[in-house]
């Protein structure tokens, strides 16, 4: 960059560690959402059934959680 400092891209191991830490810090319901969607492969209708909410509510909770995780990842990987 113009200041003479170089941006060091984190390696995959660092990214996974940061992402795991951020997800671990989420409230229990949000952790469950990530687990059900990414680990168990459930769709949002199924997630809604597990969490006893509508498919739309499950999608909204997931989007909101994903935004939080994305912001935190950007902060962790750029500092």
Coordinates of N, CA and C in Angstrom, one line a residue:
X1 N 0.8 -1.2 0.0 CA 0.0 0.0 0.0 C 0.9 1.2 0.0
X2 N 0.3 2.4 0.0 CA 1.0 3.7 -0.2 C 1.8 4.0 1.0
X3 N 1.5 3.5 2.2 CA 2.2 3.8 3.4 C 3.5 3.0 3.5
X4 N 3.7 2.0 2.6 CA 4.9 1.2 2.7 C 4.7 -0.1 3.5
X5 N 3.6 -0.2 4.1 CA 3.3 -1.4 4.9 C 2.7 -2.5 3.9
X6 N 3.0 -3.7 4.1 CA 2.5 -4.7 3.3 C 1.4 -5.5 4.1
X7 N 0.3 -5.8 3.3 CA -0.7 -6.6 3.9 C -0.4 -8.0 3.8
X8 N -0.4 -8.7 5.0 CA -0.1 -10.1 5.0 C -1.4 -10.9 5.0
X9 N -1.6 -11.7 4.0 CA -2.8 -12.5 4.0 C -2.7 -13.7 5.0
X10 N -3.7 -13.8 5.9 CA -3.6 -14.9 6.8 C -3.7 -16.3 6.1
X11 N -3.0 -17.3 6.6 CA -3.1 -18.6 6.0 C -4.4 -19.3 6.4
X12 N -4.7 -20.4 5.7 CA -5.9 -21.1 6.0 C -6.0 -21.5 7.4
X13 N -4.9 -22.0 8.0 CA -5.0 -22.4 9.4 C -5.4 -21.3 10.4
X14 N -4.8 -20.1 10.1 CA -5.2 -18.9 10.9 C -6.6 -18.5 10.7
X15 N -7.1 -18.6 9.5 CA -8.5 -18.2 9.2 C -9.5 -19.2 9.9
X16 N -9.2 -20.5 9.8 CA -10.0 -21.5 10.5 C -10.0 -21.3 12.0
X17 N -8.9 -21.0 12.6 CA -8.8 -20.7 14.0 C -9.6 -19.5 14.4
X18 N -9.5 -18.4 13.6 CA -10.2 -17.2 13.9 C -11.7 -17.5 13.8
X19 N -12.1 -18.2 12.7 CA -13.6 -18.4 12.5 C -14.1 -19.3 13.6
X20 N -13.4 -20.3 14.0 CA -13.8 -21.2 15.1 C -14.0 -20.4 16.4
X21 N -13.1 -19.6 16.7 CA -13.1 -18.8 17.9 C -14.4 -17.8 17.9
X22 N -14.6 -17.2 16.8 CA -15.8 -16.3 16.6 C -17.1 -17.1 16.8
X23 N -17.2 -18.2 16.2 CA -18.4 -19.0 16.3 C -18.6 -19.5 17.7
X24 N -17.5 -19.9 18.3 CA -17.6 -20.3 19.7 C -18.1 -19.2 20.7
X25 N -17.9 -18.0 20.3 CA -18.3 -16.9 21.1 C -19.7 -16.5 20.9
X26 N -20.4 -17.0 19.9 CA -21.8 -16.7 19.6 C -22.7 -17.2 20.7
X27 N -23.9 -16.6 20.8 CA -24.9 -17.1 21.7 C -25.3 -18.6 21.3
X28 N -25.7 -19.4 22.2 CA -26.0 -20.8 21.9 C -26.9 -21.0 20.7
X29 N -28.0 -20.2 20.6 CA -28.9 -20.4 19.4 C -28.2 -20.2 18.1
X30 N -27.3 -19.2 18.1 CA -26.6 -18.9 16.8 C -25.6 -19.9 16.5
X31 N -24.9 -20.5 17.5 CA -24.0 -21.6 17.3 C -24.7 -22.8 16.8
X32 N -25.9 -23.0 17.3 CA -26.7 -24.1 16.8 C -27.1 -23.9 15.4
X33 N -27.5 -22.7 15.0 CA -27.8 -22.4 13.6 C -26.7 -22.8 12.7
X34 N -25.5 -22.3 13.0 CA -24.3 -22.6 12.1 C -24.1 -24.1 12.1
X35 N -24.2 -24.8 13.2 CA -23.9 -26.2 13.2 C -25.0 -27.0 12.4
X36 N -26.2 -26.6 12.6 CA -27.3 -27.3 11.8 C -27.2 -27.1 10.3
X37 N -26.8 -25.8 9.9 CA -26.7 -25.5 8.5 C -25.4 -26.1 7.9
X38 N -24.3 -25.8 8.5 CA -23.0 -26.2 7.8 C -22.6 -27.6 8.2
X39 N -22.8 -28.0 9.4 CA -22.3 -29.4 9.8 C -23.3 -30.5 9.5
X40 N -24.6 -30.2 9.8 CA -25.6 -31.2 9.6 C -26.3 -31.1 8.2
X41 N -26.1 -30.0 7.5 CA -26.6 -29.8 6.2 C -28.1 -29.6 6.1
X42 N -28.7 -29.1 7.2 CA -30.2 -28.9 7.2 C -30.5 -27.6 6.5
X43 N -31.7 -27.6 5.8 CA -32.1 -26.4 5.2 C -32.9 -25.5 6.3
X44 N -33.3 -24.4 5.9 CA -33.9 -23.5 6.9 C -35.3 -23.9 7.4
X45 N -36.0 -24.6 6.5 CA -37.3 -25.2 7.0 C -37.0 -26.2 8.1
X46 N -36.0 -27.1 7.9 CA -35.7 -28.1 8.9 C -35.1 -27.4 10.2
X47 N -34.3 -26.4 10.0 CA -33.7 -25.6 11.1 C -34.8 -25.0 11.9
X48 N -35.8 -24.4 11.3 CA -37.0 -23.8 11.9 C -37.7 -24.9 12.8
X49 N -37.8 -26.1 12.3 CA -38.5 -27.1 13.0 C -37.7 -27.5 14.3
X50 N -36.4 -27.6 14.2 CA -35.5 -27.9 15.3 C -35.6 -26.8 16.4
X51 N -35.6 -25.5 15.9 CA -35.6 -24.4 16.8 C -37.0 -23.9 17.2
X52 N -38.0 -24.6 16.7 CA -39.4 -24.2 16.9 C -39.7 -22.8 16.5
X53 N -39.3 -22.5 15.3 CA -39.7 -21.2 14.7 C -39.9 -21.4 13.2
X54 N -40.4 -20.3 12.5 CA -40.7 -20.5 11.1 C -39.4 -20.5 10.3
X55 N -39.5 -21.0 9.1 CA -38.4 -21.0 8.1 C -37.8 -19.6 7.9
X56 N -38.7 -18.6 7.8 CA -38.3 -17.2 7.6 C -37.5 -16.7 8.8
X57 N -38.0 -17.0 10.0 CA -37.3 -16.6 11.2 C -35.9 -17.2 11.3
X58 N -35.8 -18.5 10.9 CA -34.5 -19.2 10.9 C -33.6 -18.5 9.9
X59 N -34.1 -18.2 8.8 CA -33.3 -17.5 7.8 C -32.8 -16.1 8.3
X60 N -33.7 -15.4 8.9 CA -33.3 -14.1 9.4 C -32.3 -14.2 10.5
X61 N -32.5 -15.1 11.4 CA -31.5 -15.4 12.5 C -30.1 -15.7 11.9
X62 N -30.1 -16.6 10.9 CA -28.9 -17.0 10.2 C -28.2 -15.8 9.6
X63 N -29.0 -15.0 8.8 CA -28.4 -13.8 8.1 C -27.8 -12.9 9.1
X64 N -28.5 -12.6 10.2 CA -28.0 -11.7 11.2 C -26.7 -12.2 11.9
X65 N -26.7 -13.5 12.2 CA -25.5 -14.1 12.7 C -24.4 -14.1 11.8
X66 N -24.6 -14.4 10.5 CA -23.6 -14.4 9.5 C -23.0 -13.0 9.3
X67 N -23.8 -12.0 9.4 CA -23.3 -10.6 9.3 C -22.3 -10.3 10.5
X68 N -22.7 -10.7 11.7 CA -21.9 -10.5 12.9 C -20.5 -11.3 12.7
X69 N -20.6 -12.5 12.2 CA -19.4 -13.3 12.1 C -18.5 -12.7 11.0
X70 N -19.1 -12.2 9.9 CA -18.3 -11.6 8.8 C -17.6 -10.3 9.3
X71 N -18.3 -9.5 10.1 CA -17.7 -8.3 10.6 C -16.5 -8.6 11.5
X72 N -16.7 -9.6 12.4 CA -15.7 -10.0 13.3 C -14.5 -10.6 12.6
X73 N -14.7 -11.4 11.6 CA -13.6 -12.0 10.8 C -12.8 -10.9 10.1
X74 N -13.5 -9.9 9.6 CA -12.8 -8.8 8.9 C -11.9 -8.1 9.9
X75 N -12.4 -7.9 11.1 CA -11.6 -7.2 12.2 C -10.4 -8.1 12.6
X76 N -10.6 -9.3 12.7 CA -9.5 -10.2 13.2 C -8.4 -10.4 12.1
X77 N -8.9 -10.4 10.8 CA -7.9 -10.7 9.8 C -7.2 -9.5 9.2
X78 N -7.7 -8.3 9.6 CA -7.0 -7.1 9.1 C -6.2 -6.4 10.1
X79 N -6.1 -6.9 11.3 CA -5.3 -6.3 12.3 C -4.2 -7.2 12.8

